[in-house]
mmCIF file of C-alpha atoms in Angstrom:
data_model
loop_
_atom_site.group_PDB
_atom_site.id
_atom_site.type_symbol
_atom_site.label_atom_id
_atom_site.label_comp_id
_atom_site.label_asym_id
_atom_site.label_seq_id
_atom_site.Cartn_x
_atom_site.Cartn_y
_atom_site.Cartn_z
ATOM 1 C CA MET A 104 -14.300 55.906 134.745
ATOM 2 C CA TYR A 105 -13.541 59.461 133.688
ATOM 3 C CA GLY A 106 -17.197 60.346 134.164
ATOM 4 C CA LYS A 107 -17.144 59.097 137.716
ATOM 5 C CA LYS A 108 -14.073 61.194 138.345
ATOM 6 C CA GLN A 109 -15.883 64.062 136.676
ATOM 7 C CA ASN A 110 -12.984 64.652 134.340
ATOM 8 C CA GLU A 111 -14.928 65.719 131.307
ATOM 9 C CA LYS A 112 -11.972 66.762 129.236
ATOM 10 C CA GLN A 113 -10.255 63.402 129.363
ATOM 11 C CA GLU A 114 -13.607 61.757 128.942
ATOM 12 C CA ASN A 115 -14.237 63.656 125.742
ATOM 13 C CA THR A 116 -10.718 62.968 124.512
ATOM 14 C CA TYR A 117 -11.119 59.282 125.224
ATOM 15 C CA MET A 118 -14.504 59.229 123.593
ATOM 16 C CA ARG A 119 -13.104 60.835 120.473
ATOM 17 C CA LYS A 120 -10.251 58.300 120.331
ATOM 18 C CA TYR A 121 -12.699 55.505 120.911
ATOM 19 C CA ILE A 122 -15.020 56.707 118.208
ATOM 20 C CA LEU A 123 -12.138 57.160 115.820
ATOM 21 C CA SER A 124 -10.782 53.749 116.687
ATOM 22 C CA HIS A 125 -14.223 52.211 116.377
ATOM 23 C CA ASP A 126 -14.841 53.879 113.054
ATOM 24 C CA SER A 127 -11.420 52.821 111.876
ATOM 25 C CA LEU A 128 -12.068 49.249 112.936
ATOM 26 C CA SER A 129 -15.515 49.334 111.363
ATOM 27 C CA ALA A 130 -14.021 50.639 108.128
ATOM 28 C CA GLU A 131 -11.332 47.994 108.167
ATOM 29 C CA ARG A 132 -13.884 45.308 108.878
ATOM 30 C CA LYS A 133 -16.091 46.653 106.188
ATOM 31 C CA GLU A 134 -13.197 46.624 103.755
ATOM 32 C CA MET A 135 -12.307 43.129 104.845
ATOM 33 C CA VAL A 136 -15.901 42.038 104.443
ATOM 34 C CA ILE A 137 -16.064 43.718 101.056
ATOM 35 C CA GLU A 138 -12.800 42.078 100.058
ATOM 36 C CA LYS A 139 -14.064 38.740 101.304
ATOM 37 C CA ILE A 140 -17.322 39.256 99.458
ATOM 38 C CA GLN A 141 -15.389 40.214 96.347
ATOM 39 C CA ASP A 142 -13.098 37.239 96.820
ATOM 40 C CA MET A 143 -16.091 34.984 97.299
ATOM 41 C CA HIS A 144 -17.743 36.496 94.233
ATOM 42 C CA GLU A 145 -14.557 36.110 92.250
ATOM 43 C CA TYR A 146 -14.205 32.550 93.522
ATOM 44 C CA LYS A 147 -17.794 31.916 92.616
ATOM 45 C CA LEU A 148 -17.205 33.333 89.153
ATOM 46 C CA GLN A 149 -14.051 31.321 88.738
ATOM 47 C CA ARG A 150 -15.844 28.251 89.999
ATOM 48 C CA GLU A 151 -18.677 28.862 87.589
ATOM 49 C CA ARG A 152 -16.171 29.391 84.816
ATOM 50 C CA ALA A 153 -14.354 26.221 85.784
ATOM 51 C CA ASN A 154 -17.640 24.307 85.956
ATOM 52 C CA LYS A 155 -18.682 25.785 82.653
ATOM 53 C CA ALA A 156 -15.310 24.881 81.132
ATOM 54 C CA GLU A 157 -15.603 21.370 82.548
ATOM 55 C CA MET A 158 -19.156 21.105 81.251
ATOM 56 C CA GLN A 159 -18.043 22.367 77.866
ATOM 57 C CA ALA A 160 -15.119 19.941 77.872
ATOM 58 C CA ALA A 161 -17.454 17.117 78.908
ATOM 59 C CA HIS A 162 -19.927 18.201 76.217
ATOM 60 C CA HIS A 163 -17.147 18.325 73.653
ATOM 61 C CA LYS A 164 -15.988 14.894 74.751
ATOM 62 C CA LEU A 165 -19.536 13.607 74.550
ATOM 63 C CA VAL A 166 -19.976 15.123 71.087
ATOM 64 C CA PHE A 167 -16.603 13.670 70.069
ATOM 65 C CA TYR A 168 -17.562 10.259 71.399
ATOM 66 C CA ARG A 169 -20.928 10.469 69.676
ATOM 67 C CA ILE A 170 -19.278 11.456 66.401
ATOM 68 C CA ALA A 171 -16.696 8.690 66.826
ATOM 69 C CA VAL A 172 -19.405 6.114 67.581
ATOM 70 C CA THR A 173 -21.506 7.380 64.655
ATOM 71 C CA LEU A 174 -18.505 7.205 62.324
ATOM 72 C CA GLY A 175 -17.710 3.735 63.627
ATOM 73 C CA VAL A 176 -21.280 2.604 63.021
ATOM 74 C CA VAL A 177 -21.276 4.191 59.545
ATOM 75 C CA ILE A 178 -17.932 2.551 58.717
ATOM 76 C CA LEU A 179 -19.215 -0.788 60.009
ATOM 77 C CA ILE A 180 -22.380 -0.443 57.918
ATOM 78 C CA LEU A 181 -20.300 0.499 54.857
ATOM 79 C CA LEU A 182 -18.033 -2.485 55.439
ATOM 80 C CA LEU A 183 -21.048 -4.759 55.760
ATOM 81 C CA LEU A 184 -22.556 -3.292 52.586
ATOM 82 C CA LEU A 185 -19.225 -3.660 50.789
ATOM 83 C CA HIS A 186 -18.984 -7.252 51.959
ATOM 84 C CA ARG A 187 -22.542 -7.957 50.831
ATOM 85 C CA ILE A 188 -21.841 -6.295 47.479
ATOM 86 C CA ARG A 189 -18.705 -8.383 47.029
ATOM 87 C CA VAL A 190 -20.535 -11.563 48.003
ATOM 88 C CA HIS A 191 -23.431 -10.674 45.674
ATOM 89 C CA LYS A 192 -21.007 -9.818 42.875
ATOM 90 C CA GLN A 193 -19.138 -13.067 43.402
ATOM 91 C CA LYS A 194 -22.434 -14.939 43.422
ATOM 92 C CA LEU A 195 -23.540 -13.198 40.219
ATOM 93 C CA THR A 196 -20.166 -13.984 38.636
ATOM 94 C CA GLU A 197 -20.522 -17.641 39.568
ATOM 95 C CA GLU A 198 -24.095 -17.710 38.288
ATOM 96 C CA LEU A 199 -22.979 -16.013 35.072
ATOM 97 C CA LYS A 200 -20.170 -18.520 34.641
ATOM 98 C CA ALA A 201 -22.582 -21.369 35.337
ATOM 99 C CA THR A 202 -25.078 -19.893 32.842
ATOM 100 C CA GLN A 203 -22.353 -19.433 30.230
ATOM 101 C CA TRP A 204 -21.135 -22.958 30.850
ATOM 102 C CA MET A 205 -24.668 -24.300 30.474
ATOM 103 C CA ARG A 206 -25.118 -22.282 27.295
ATOM 104 C CA MET A 207 -21.815 -23.571 25.980
ATOM 105 C CA GLU A 208 -22.858 -27.109 26.818
ATOM 106 C CA GLU A 209 -26.238 -26.544 25.163
ATOM 107 C CA THR A 210 -24.524 -25.013 22.136
ATOM 108 C CA LEU A 211 -22.098 -27.920 21.994
ATOM 109 C CA LYS A 212 -24.926 -30.427 22.313
ATOM 110 C CA ARG A 213 -26.908 -28.571 19.646
ATOM 111 C CA LYS A 214 -23.891 -28.517 17.352
ATOM 112 C CA GLU A 215 -23.292 -32.201 18.015
ATOM 113 C CA ALA A 216 -26.956 -32.847 17.258
ATOM 114 C CA GLU A 217 -26.666 -30.727 14.102
ATOM 115 C CA VAL A 218 -23.519 -32.597 13.077
ATOM 116 C CA ALA A 219 -25.215 -35.903 13.798
ATOM 117 C CA LEU A 220 -28.278 -34.734 11.864
ATOM 118 C CA ALA A 221 -26.063 -33.536 9.011
ATOM 119 C CA HIS A 222 -24.288 -36.893 8.997
ATOM 120 C CA GLU A 223 -27.631 -38.644 9.063
ATOM 121 C CA GLN A 224 -28.928 -36.442 6.259
ATOM 122 C CA GLU A 225 -25.711 -36.984 4.357
ATOM 123 C CA LYS A 226 -26.073 -40.684 4.914
ATOM 124 C CA LEU A 227 -29.705 -40.582 3.787
ATOM 125 C CA LYS A 228 -28.738 -38.435 0.830
ATOM 126 C CA GLN A 229 -25.961 -40.842 -0.061
ATOM 127 C CA GLN A 230 -28.395 -43.723 0.286
ATOM 128 C CA GLU A 231 -30.838 -41.847 -1.930
ATOM 129 C CA ILE A 232 -28.061 -41.143 -4.417
ATOM 130 C CA ASP A 233 -27.032 -44.775 -4.327
ATOM 131 C CA ARG A 234 -30.655 -45.792 -4.783
ATOM 132 C CA LEU A 235 -31.045 -43.366 -7.673
ATOM 133 C CA ASN A 236 -27.758 -44.502 -9.153
ATOM 134 C CA LYS A 237 -28.932 -48.075 -8.897
ATOM 135 C CA SER A 238 -32.263 -47.051 -10.362
ATOM 136 C CA VAL A 239 -30.576 -45.102 -13.132
ATOM 137 C CA ALA A 240 -28.204 -47.971 -13.737
ATOM 138 C CA TYR A 241 -31.173 -50.333 -13.820
ATOM 139 C CA TYR A 242 -33.126 -48.183 -16.245
ATOM 140 C CA ARG A 243 -30.058 -47.555 -18.358
ATOM 141 C CA GLN A 244 -29.546 -51.305 -18.570
ATOM 142 C CA LEU A 245 -33.216 -51.564 -19.414
ATOM 143 C CA ASN A 246 -32.795 -48.867 -22.065
ATOM 144 C CA ALA A 247 -29.681 -50.612 -23.335
ATOM 145 C CA ILE A 248 -31.883 -53.629 -23.920
ATOM 146 C CA THR A 249 -35.095 -51.932 -25.124
ATOM 147 C CA LEU A 250 -33.869 -48.884 -27.054
ATOM 148 C CA PRO A 251 -31.725 -50.709 -29.589
ATOM 149 C CA SER A 252 -34.663 -52.927 -30.404
ATOM 150 C CA LEU A 253 -36.849 -49.833 -30.627
ATOM 151 C CA LEU A 254 -34.360 -48.025 -32.838
ATOM 152 C CA ARG A 255 -34.315 -50.957 -35.200
ATOM 153 C CA LYS A 256 -38.001 -50.241 -35.845
ATOM 154 C CA ARG A 257 -37.244 -47.051 -37.760
ATOM 155 C CA ASN A 258 -37.965 -47.120 -41.456
ATOM 156 C CA SER A 259 -35.718 -46.305 -44.406
ATOM 157 C CA GLN A 260 -36.239 -42.567 -43.887
ATOM 158 C CA GLY A 261 -35.116 -42.853 -40.186
ATOM 159 C CA ALA A 262 -38.585 -42.412 -38.623
ATOM 160 C CA LEU A 263 -39.566 -44.428 -35.544
ATOM 161 C CA HIS A 264 -42.819 -46.330 -35.382
ATOM 162 C CA LEU A 265 -43.428 -47.179 -31.692
ATOM 163 C CA THR A 266 -46.600 -48.202 -29.937
ATOM 164 C CA GLU A 267 -48.154 -46.122 -27.173
ATOM 165 C CA GLU A 268 -47.054 -48.724 -24.635
ATOM 166 C CA GLU A 269 -43.435 -48.435 -25.809
ATOM 167 C CA TRP A 270 -43.532 -44.633 -25.609
ATOM 168 C CA ASP A 271 -45.040 -44.914 -22.126
ATOM 169 C CA ILE A 272 -42.122 -47.130 -21.059
ATOM 170 C CA ILE A 273 -39.616 -44.575 -22.360
ATOM 171 C CA GLN A 274 -41.367 -41.662 -20.585
ATOM 172 C CA GLN A 275 -41.669 -43.619 -17.339
ATOM 173 C CA ASN A 276 -37.972 -44.470 -17.476
ATOM 174 C CA ALA A 277 -37.068 -40.810 -18.075
ATOM 175 C CA ASP A 278 -39.334 -39.600 -15.247
ATOM 176 C CA THR A 279 -37.968 -42.180 -12.824
ATOM 177 C CA CYS A 280 -34.301 -41.555 -13.630
ATOM 178 C CA PHE A 281 -34.497 -37.756 -13.764
ATOM 179 C CA ASP A 282 -37.095 -36.805 -11.100
ATOM 180 C CA GLY A 283 -40.203 -36.098 -13.152
ATOM 181 C CA PHE A 284 -38.397 -35.041 -16.325
ATOM 182 C CA THR A 285 -41.500 -34.701 -18.522
ATOM 183 C CA ARG A 286 -43.445 -32.793 -15.839
ATOM 184 C CA ARG A 287 -40.653 -30.258 -15.347
ATOM 185 C CA LEU A 288 -40.181 -29.956 -19.059
ATOM 186 C CA LYS A 289 -43.894 -29.174 -19.562
ATOM 187 C CA GLU A 290 -43.732 -26.526 -16.818
ATOM 188 C CA CYS A 291 -40.770 -24.809 -18.473
ATOM 189 C CA TYR A 292 -41.997 -25.227 -22.071
ATOM 190 C CA PRO A 293 -45.790 -25.673 -22.102
ATOM 191 C CA GLN A 294 -45.880 -25.217 -25.892
ATOM 192 C CA LEU A 295 -44.177 -28.577 -26.497
ATOM 193 C CA THR A 296 -46.313 -31.246 -28.130
ATOM 194 C CA GLU A 297 -46.512 -34.877 -27.023
ATOM 195 C CA GLU A 298 -44.314 -35.971 -29.889
ATOM 196 C CA GLU A 299 -41.657 -33.427 -28.983
ATOM 197 C CA LEU A 300 -41.751 -34.602 -25.339
ATOM 198 C CA ARG A 301 -41.210 -38.166 -26.500
ATOM 199 C CA PHE A 302 -38.182 -37.141 -28.554
ATOM 200 C CA CYS A 303 -36.819 -35.250 -25.512
ATOM 201 C CA CYS A 304 -37.169 -38.409 -23.425
ATOM 202 C CA LEU A 305 -35.201 -40.344 -26.052
ATOM 203 C CA VAL A 306 -32.492 -37.673 -26.072
ATOM 204 C CA LYS A 307 -32.326 -37.630 -22.259
ATOM 205 C CA MET A 308 -32.266 -41.355 -21.709
ATOM 206 C CA ASP A 309 -29.593 -42.767 -24.001
ATOM 207 C CA PRO A 310 -26.544 -41.494 -25.957
ATOM 208 C CA PRO A 311 -27.312 -43.564 -29.045
ATOM 209 C CA CYS A 312 -30.633 -41.784 -29.315
ATOM 210 C CA ARG A 313 -28.857 -38.451 -29.036
ATOM 211 C CA TYR A 314 -26.474 -39.407 -31.813
ATOM 212 C CA TYR A 315 -29.348 -40.552 -33.928
ATOM 213 C CA LEU A 316 -31.417 -37.424 -33.271
ATOM 214 C CA LYS A 317 -28.561 -34.989 -33.997
ATOM 215 C CA SER A 318 -29.249 -35.469 -37.648
ATOM 216 C CA THR A 319 -32.990 -35.050 -37.123
ATOM 217 C CA ILE A 320 -34.581 -31.601 -37.583
ATOM 218 C CA LEU A 321 -36.326 -30.705 -34.284
ATOM 219 C CA PRO A 322 -37.883 -27.491 -32.963
ATOM 220 C CA LYS A 323 -35.631 -25.105 -30.963
ATOM 221 C CA GLU A 324 -37.505 -25.840 -27.712
ATOM 222 C CA VAL A 325 -36.892 -29.595 -28.168
ATOM 223 C CA SER A 326 -33.168 -29.109 -28.807
ATOM 224 C CA ARG A 327 -32.842 -26.797 -25.776
ATOM 225 C CA ALA A 328 -34.815 -29.214 -23.560
ATOM 226 C CA GLY A 329 -32.681 -32.153 -24.683
ATOM 227 C CA LYS A 330 -29.564 -30.266 -23.595
#
């Protein structure tokens, strides 16, 4: 408009104002754009920080949950193991008690069997003693009958004159009453003669013979064997 009017001075003045205004607006816009860009960048950074914080929080929660689940599983496994150990221990205790009870029963049965066996042995021993006592009593009665008649056969000097059969009867009676008396006597005193053994049988079998033989001179072995 000022150019058409050919008013160059006003035109230049207006152009300067316009340029200044335009530059000022451009600067302001630029600053606004820069501020917006900075705000957007700051927002982006804050958003990234917030996302990162949320991700970290979520990760921490996930780690916490994993740890909690792992601890729960471990505790559950430990409880199961403890329960199994208690059950196994209780089972072992019951088995041990059952084993001890069985052993006690076996021991009791064995002791009862031993007592019964001891009673049986005692009974058999008593029967054997009774049998021996009866046998001894029988042979003593036999000696009470035979020995006086044998002793009457001694001569005026006190010597006995018996037959081999009569001596055999006396030795058999002594062996039967006193469990192989002549055999044991020979084992202890092998130097004894047959005559000395016969005198020992007389001494062992009947008190009258002992009284009679006290006045008789016998070897030391014979006297010791008669005792």
